[in-house]
Amino acid sequence: MTAPEQPVSITRSVSLDAPAETVWEALSQPDELGAWLGGDVELDVQPGGVGTAALPDGMWSILVTAAEPGARLSWLWWRTDGELSSVEFSLLPAGDATVLTVVERCCTLPAAGASGGTTARAQLTLVRR
Amino acid sequence: VTGPVGRRGPGGSPRVGAARLGLGFAAPEPAAVDTDRASAVFGALADPTRRALVETLGRDGAATATQLSSEFPVSRQAIAKHLTTLARAGVVAGDRIGREQRYHLDPQAFEPAISWMAAVGAAWEDRLEALKRQVERRP
């Protein structure tokens, strides 16, 4: 009974024929991010940054929880009337290509004590107030 | 600044969200996935003891908290509490037998969770395909 508590998650990976630097720009520049997410994104991509994404499936509010240029980006997001989930991107250079993996976890707040969880929860309280 | 269209969740309570960020977007209709129900199921299954209870009920059929507590290293009261949580999420349903509830799995409860996984998985496949086109088009 010592297994960690895990919300349900989905994982998808893609091999991109582009250097990690290029992939990072597509993740961290709001206009580029919006282009491939299929909508308009206004987001300050740095830890604690907040913003919104108007996507085909709804209006998302976003709180960035981690941003390590060229390596990792994670955020919490939720739709206006929906539950919160976390999204984590990790970039793995593979020669001239980059393997990008995205994990989305539904639908719980990060556990207190988990890396960054307490801080994210506090920031989220501020954002949602 | 115009507010969102005032959609309410299934529970009838308005949610805070983008509107509170003061950016004034109206919310388009979200996809047909009941994230409140999915969230309740995921939350209930986040606990390893509750997952083990679901596994046991799936294998053995209906059982009471007393019967289940003989198979678990926790008290009957703890089992009863976990079963109440699972019942609130709709994962199990109980029938009163004498002084106790006899619980069984409700497979329908997993539909919202499965729908969430299918919808979110498909959404990321589409997005990553678009990202691939975008970054590989560059010089």
CSV table of C-alpha atoms in Angstrom, one decimal:
chain,number,residue,atom,x,y,z
A,1,MET,CA,0.0,0.0,0.0
A,2,THR,CA,2.9,2.3,-0.5
A,3,ALA,CA,2.3,3.2,-4.1
A,4,PRO,CA,2.3,6.9,-4.7
A,5,GLU,CA,-1.1,8.5,-5.4
A,6,GLN,CA,-1.4,9.1,-9.1
A,7,PRO,CA,-4.0,10.9,-11.0
A,8,VAL,CA,-4.9,9.4,-14.3
A,9,SER,CA,-2.7,10.6,-17.1
A,10,ILE,CA,-2.2,10.3,-20.8
A,11,THR,CA,1.2,10.5,-22.5
A,12,ARG,CA,2.0,11.3,-26.1
A,13,SER,CA,5.5,11.6,-27.8
A,14,VAL,CA,6.6,13.0,-31.2
A,15,SER,CA,9.9,13.0,-32.9
A,16,LEU,CA,10.5,16.4,-34.4
A,17,ASP,CA,13.1,17.0,-37.1
A,18,ALA,CA,14.3,20.3,-35.4
A,19,PRO,CA,16.7,21.2,-32.7
A,20,ALA,CA,15.5,21.6,-29.1
A,21,GLU,CA,16.1,25.3,-29.4
A,22,THR,CA,13.5,25.6,-32.2
A,23,VAL,CA,11.1,23.4,-30.4
A,24,TRP,CA,11.5,25.5,-27.2
A,25,GLU,CA,10.6,28.6,-29.2
A,26,ALA,CA,7.4,26.9,-30.4
A,27,LEU,CA,6.5,26.2,-26.8
A,28,SER,CA,7.5,29.4,-25.1
A,29,GLN,CA,6.6,32.1,-27.6
A,30,PRO,CA,2.8,32.8,-27.2
A,31,ASP,CA,2.1,33.4,-30.9
A,32,GLU,CA,4.0,30.2,-31.9
A,33,LEU,CA,2.3,28.2,-29.1
A,34,GLY,CA,-1.1,29.5,-30.2
A,35,ALA,CA,-0.3,28.6,-33.8
A,36,TRP,CA,0.0,24.8,-33.1
A,37,LEU,CA,-2.5,24.7,-30.3
A,38,GLY,CA,-5.0,26.1,-32.8
A,39,GLY,CA,-6.0,29.3,-31.1
A,40,ASP,CA,-4.9,32.5,-29.4
A,41,VAL,CA,-2.5,32.2,-26.5
A,42,GLU,CA,-1.5,35.0,-24.1
A,43,LEU,CA,1.0,33.6,-21.6
A,44,ASP,CA,4.0,34.7,-19.7
A,45,VAL,CA,6.2,31.5,-20.0
A,46,GLN,CA,8.1,31.6,-16.8
A,47,PRO,CA,7.4,29.9,-13.5
A,48,GLY,CA,4.4,31.5,-11.9
A,49,GLY,CA,3.4,33.2,-15.2
A,50,VAL,CA,-0.3,33.2,-15.9
A,51,GLY,CA,-2.3,33.6,-19.1
A,52,THR,CA,-5.1,32.3,-21.3
A,53,ALA,CA,-5.6,30.1,-24.4
A,54,ALA,CA,-8.7,30.5,-26.5
A,55,LEU,CA,-8.7,27.1,-28.2
A,56,PRO,CA,-11.3,25.3,-30.4
A,57,ASP,CA,-12.5,23.3,-27.4
A,58,GLY,CA,-12.8,26.2,-25.0
A,59,MET,CA,-11.2,29.0,-23.1
A,60,TRP,CA,-8.4,27.8,-20.9
A,61,SER,CA,-6.7,29.6,-18.0
A,62,ILE,CA,-3.1,28.7,-17.5
A,63,LEU,CA,-0.6,28.9,-14.7
A,64,VAL,CA,3.0,28.0,-15.6
A,65,THR,CA,4.6,25.9,-12.9
A,66,ALA,CA,8.0,25.1,-14.4
A,67,ALA,CA,10.0,26.4,-17.4
A,68,GLU,CA,13.5,25.2,-18.1
A,69,PRO,CA,14.5,26.6,-21.5
A,70,GLY,CA,15.2,23.8,-24.0
A,71,ALA,CA,14.3,21.1,-21.5
A,72,ARG,CA,11.0,21.2,-19.7
A,73,LEU,CA,7.8,23.2,-19.5
A,74,SER,CA,4.8,22.5,-17.3
A,75,TRP,CA,1.6,24.2,-16.5
A,76,LEU,CA,-1.7,23.8,-14.8
A,77,TRP,CA,-4.8,24.6,-16.9
A,78,TRP,CA,-8.5,24.6,-16.6
A,79,ARG,CA,-11.5,25.7,-18.7
A,80,THR,CA,-14.0,28.2,-17.5
A,81,ASP,CA,-16.4,25.6,-16.0
A,82,GLY,CA,-14.1,22.7,-15.9
A,83,GLU,CA,-11.6,20.8,-13.8
A,84,LEU,CA,-7.9,21.5,-13.5
A,85,SER,CA,-5.3,19.3,-15.0
A,86,SER,CA,-1.5,19.5,-15.4
A,87,VAL,CA,0.5,19.4,-18.6
A,88,GLU,CA,4.2,18.7,-18.7
A,89,PHE,CA,6.4,18.9,-21.8
A,90,SER,CA,9.9,17.4,-21.8
A,91,LEU,CA,12.4,17.8,-24.6
A,92,LEU,CA,15.0,15.2,-25.4
A,93,PRO,CA,17.6,16.0,-28.0
A,94,ALA,CA,18.3,13.1,-30.4
A,95,GLY,CA,21.0,14.1,-32.8
A,96,ASP,CA,19.6,16.9,-35.0
A,97,ALA,CA,16.1,15.9,-33.9
A,98,THR,CA,14.1,16.4,-30.7
A,99,VAL,CA,11.8,14.0,-29.0
A,100,LEU,CA,9.0,15.9,-27.3
A,101,THR,CA,6.8,14.1,-24.8
A,102,VAL,CA,3.7,15.6,-23.3
A,103,VAL,CA,1.9,14.2,-20.2
A,104,GLU,CA,-1.5,15.5,-19.1
A,105,ARG,CA,-2.8,14.5,-15.7
A,106,CYS,CA,-6.3,14.8,-14.6
A,107,CYS,CA,-7.8,16.2,-12.4
A,108,THR,CA,-6.2,16.8,-9.1
A,109,LEU,CA,-3.9,19.5,-7.7
A,110,PRO,CA,-0.3,18.6,-7.2
A,111,ALA,CA,0.1,16.8,-3.9
A,112,ALA,CA,1.4,19.0,-1.1
A,113,GLY,CA,5.0,18.2,-0.6
A,114,ALA,CA,5.5,17.2,-4.2
A,115,SER,CA,8.1,19.4,-6.0
A,116,GLY,CA,6.6,22.8,-6.5
A,117,GLY,CA,3.1,21.6,-5.5
A,118,THR,CA,2.6,23.7,-2.5
A,119,THR,CA,3.8,26.8,-4.3
A,120,ALA,CA,1.6,26.1,-7.3
A,121,ARG,CA,-1.4,25.6,-5.0
A,122,ALA,CA,-0.8,28.9,-3.3
A,123,GLN,CA,-0.4,30.7,-6.6
A,124,LEU,CA,-3.5,29.0,-8.0
A,125,THR,CA,-5.5,30.3,-5.0
A,126,LEU,CA,-4.3,33.8,-5.9
A,127,VAL,CA,-5.2,33.4,-9.6
A,128,ARG,CA,-8.7,31.9,-8.9
A,129,ARG,CA,-9.6,34.4,-6.2
B,1,VAL,CA,-15.2,43.9,-20.7
B,2,THR,CA,-18.0,41.4,-21.3
B,3,GLY,CA,-18.2,38.4,-19.0
B,4,PRO,CA,-18.4,34.7,-20.1
B,5,VAL,CA,-21.8,33.3,-21.1
B,6,GLY,CA,-22.5,32.0,-17.7
B,7,ARG,CA,-22.3,28.3,-18.2
B,8,ARG,CA,-22.7,26.3,-15.1
B,9,GLY,CA,-21.3,23.0,-14.2
B,10,PRO,CA,-23.5,20.0,-13.7
B,11,GLY,CA,-23.6,20.8,-10.0
B,12,GLY,CA,-25.2,24.1,-10.8
B,13,SER,CA,-22.5,26.2,-9.3
B,14,PRO,CA,-20.7,28.8,-11.3
B,15,ARG,CA,-17.0,28.2,-11.7
B,16,VAL,CA,-14.3,30.8,-11.5
B,17,GLY,CA,-11.7,30.7,-14.2
B,18,ALA,CA,-10.7,32.9,-17.2
B,19,ALA,CA,-13.2,35.6,-16.3
B,20,ARG,CA,-11.4,36.2,-13.1
B,21,LEU,CA,-8.2,36.9,-14.9
B,22,GLY,CA,-10.0,40.0,-16.3
B,23,LEU,CA,-9.3,39.1,-19.9
B,24,GLY,CA,-13.0,39.1,-20.8
B,25,PHE,CA,-13.3,36.2,-23.2
B,26,ALA,CA,-16.6,34.5,-23.7
B,27,ALA,CA,-16.2,30.8,-23.3
B,28,PRO,CA,-17.0,28.7,-26.4
B,29,GLU,CA,-18.9,25.4,-25.7
B,30,PRO,CA,-16.4,22.9,-24.3
B,31,ALA,CA,-16.0,19.4,-25.8
B,32,ALA,CA,-18.6,16.9,-24.7
B,33,VAL,CA,-16.5,15.4,-21.9
B,34,ASP,CA,-18.0,15.5,-18.4
B,35,THR,CA,-14.8,16.6,-16.6
B,36,ASP,CA,-16.6,17.0,-13.3
B,37,ARG,CA,-17.6,13.3,-13.3
B,38,ALA,CA,-14.2,12.2,-14.7
B,39,SER,CA,-12.5,14.2,-12.0
B,40,ALA,CA,-14.6,12.6,-9.3
B,41,VAL,CA,-13.7,9.1,-10.6
B,42,PHE,CA,-10.0,9.9,-11.0
B,43,GLY,CA,-10.0,11.5,-7.5
B,44,ALA,CA,-11.6,8.4,-6.0
B,45,LEU,CA,-9.2,6.1,-7.7
B,46,ALA,CA,-6.1,8.1,-6.7
B,47,ASP,CA,-5.9,6.2,-3.5
B,48,PRO,CA,-4.2,2.8,-3.6
B,49,THR,CA,-6.5,1.2,-1.0
B,50,ARG,CA,-9.5,2.4,-3.0
B,51,ARG,CA,-8.0,0.9,-6.2
B,52,ALA,CA,-7.5,-2.4,-4.4
B,53,LEU,CA,-11.1,-2.3,-3.2
B,54,VAL,CA,-12.3,-1.8,-6.7
B,55,GLU,CA,-10.1,-4.6,-7.9
B,56,THR,CA,-11.5,-6.9,-5.2
B,57,LEU,CA,-15.1,-6.0,-5.9
B,58,GLY,CA,-14.4,-6.5,-9.6
B,59,ARG,CA,-13.0,-10.0,-8.9
B,60,ASP,CA,-15.4,-11.2,-6.2
B,61,GLY,CA,-18.6,-9.3,-6.9
B,62,ALA,CA,-20.6,-7.6,-4.2
B,63,ALA,CA,-19.3,-7.4,-0.6
B,64,THR,CA,-19.9,-5.4,2.6
B,65,ALA,CA,-17.3,-3.4,4.5
B,66,THR,CA,-17.1,-6.1,7.1
B,67,GLN,CA,-16.4,-8.8,4.5
B,68,LEU,CA,-13.8,-6.6,2.7
B,69,SER,CA,-12.0,-5.7,5.9
B,70,SER,CA,-11.1,-9.3,6.4
B,71,GLU,CA,-9.0,-9.0,3.2
B,72,PHE,CA,-7.4,-5.7,4.0
B,73,PRO,CA,-4.8,-4.6,6.6
B,74,VAL,CA,-7.0,-1.7,7.7
B,75,SER,CA,-10.0,-1.3,9.9
B,76,ARG,CA,-13.6,-1.9,8.9
B,77,GLN,CA,-14.3,1.8,9.6
B,78,ALA,CA,-11.5,2.8,7.2
B,79,ILE,CA,-12.9,0.4,4.5
B,80,ALA,CA,-16.4,1.8,5.1
B,81,LYS,CA,-15.1,5.4,4.6
B,82,HIS,CA,-13.3,4.4,1.4
B,83,LEU,CA,-16.5,2.8,0.1
B,84,THR,CA,-18.4,5.9,0.9
B,85,THR,CA,-15.9,7.9,-1.2
B,86,LEU,CA,-16.2,5.5,-4.0
B,87,ALA,CA,-20.0,5.6,-3.8
B,88,ARG,CA,-20.0,9.4,-3.9
B,89,ALA,CA,-17.9,9.3,-7.1
B,90,GLY,CA,-20.4,6.7,-8.5
B,91,VAL,CA,-17.7,4.0,-8.8
B,92,VAL,CA,-19.6,1.6,-6.5
B,93,ALA,CA,-23.3,1.4,-5.5
B,94,GLY,CA,-24.6,-0.1,-2.3
B,95,ASP,CA,-27.7,-2.0,-1.4
B,96,ARG,CA,-28.7,-2.1,2.2
B,97,ILE,CA,-28.5,-5.6,3.7
B,98,GLY,CA,-29.6,-5.5,7.3
B,99,ARG,CA,-27.4,-3.0,9.1
B,100,GLU,CA,-24.8,-2.8,6.4
B,101,GLN,CA,-24.4,-1.7,2.8
B,102,ARG,CA,-23.4,-4.3,0.3
B,103,TYR,CA,-21.4,-2.7,-2.5
B,104,HIS,CA,-20.9,-3.6,-6.1
B,105,LEU,CA,-19.0,-1.9,-8.9
B,106,ASP,CA,-20.9,0.4,-11.3
B,107,PRO,CA,-19.0,0.0,-14.6
B,108,GLN,CA,-20.9,3.0,-16.1
B,109,ALA,CA,-18.9,5.2,-13.6
B,110,PHE,CA,-15.8,4.7,-15.7
B,111,GLU,CA,-17.3,6.1,-18.9
B,112,PRO,CA,-16.5,9.8,-18.2
B,113,ALA,CA,-12.9,8.9,-17.2
B,114,ILE,CA,-12.5,6.8,-20.3
B,115,SER,CA,-14.0,9.6,-22.4
B,116,TRP,CA,-11.6,12.1,-20.9
B,117,MET,CA,-8.6,9.9,-21.8
B,118,ALA,CA,-9.8,9.4,-25.3
B,119,ALA,CA,-10.6,13.1,-25.9
B,120,VAL,CA,-7.4,14.4,-24.3
B,121,GLY,CA,-5.2,11.8,-26.1
B,122,ALA,CA,-6.8,12.7,-29.5
B,123,ALA,CA,-6.4,16.4,-28.8
B,124,TRP,CA,-2.7,16.1,-28.1
B,125,GLU,CA,-2.2,13.9,-31.2
B,126,ASP,CA,-3.7,16.6,-33.3
B,127,ARG,CA,-1.7,19.4,-31.6
B,128,LEU,CA,1.6,17.5,-31.8
B,129,GLU,CA,1.0,16.8,-35.5
B,130,ALA,CA,0.5,20.6,-36.0
B,131,LEU,CA,3.6,21.3,-34.0
B,132,LYS,CA,5.6,18.9,-36.2
B,133,ARG,CA,4.4,20.7,-39.3
B,134,GLN,CA,5.3,24.1,-37.7
B,135,VAL,CA,8.8,23.4,-36.5
B,136,GLU,CA,9.9,21.2,-39.5
B,137,ARG,CA,8.8,23.9,-41.9
B,138,ARG,CA,11.5,26.2,-40.6
B,139,PRO,CA,14.9,26.7,-42.3
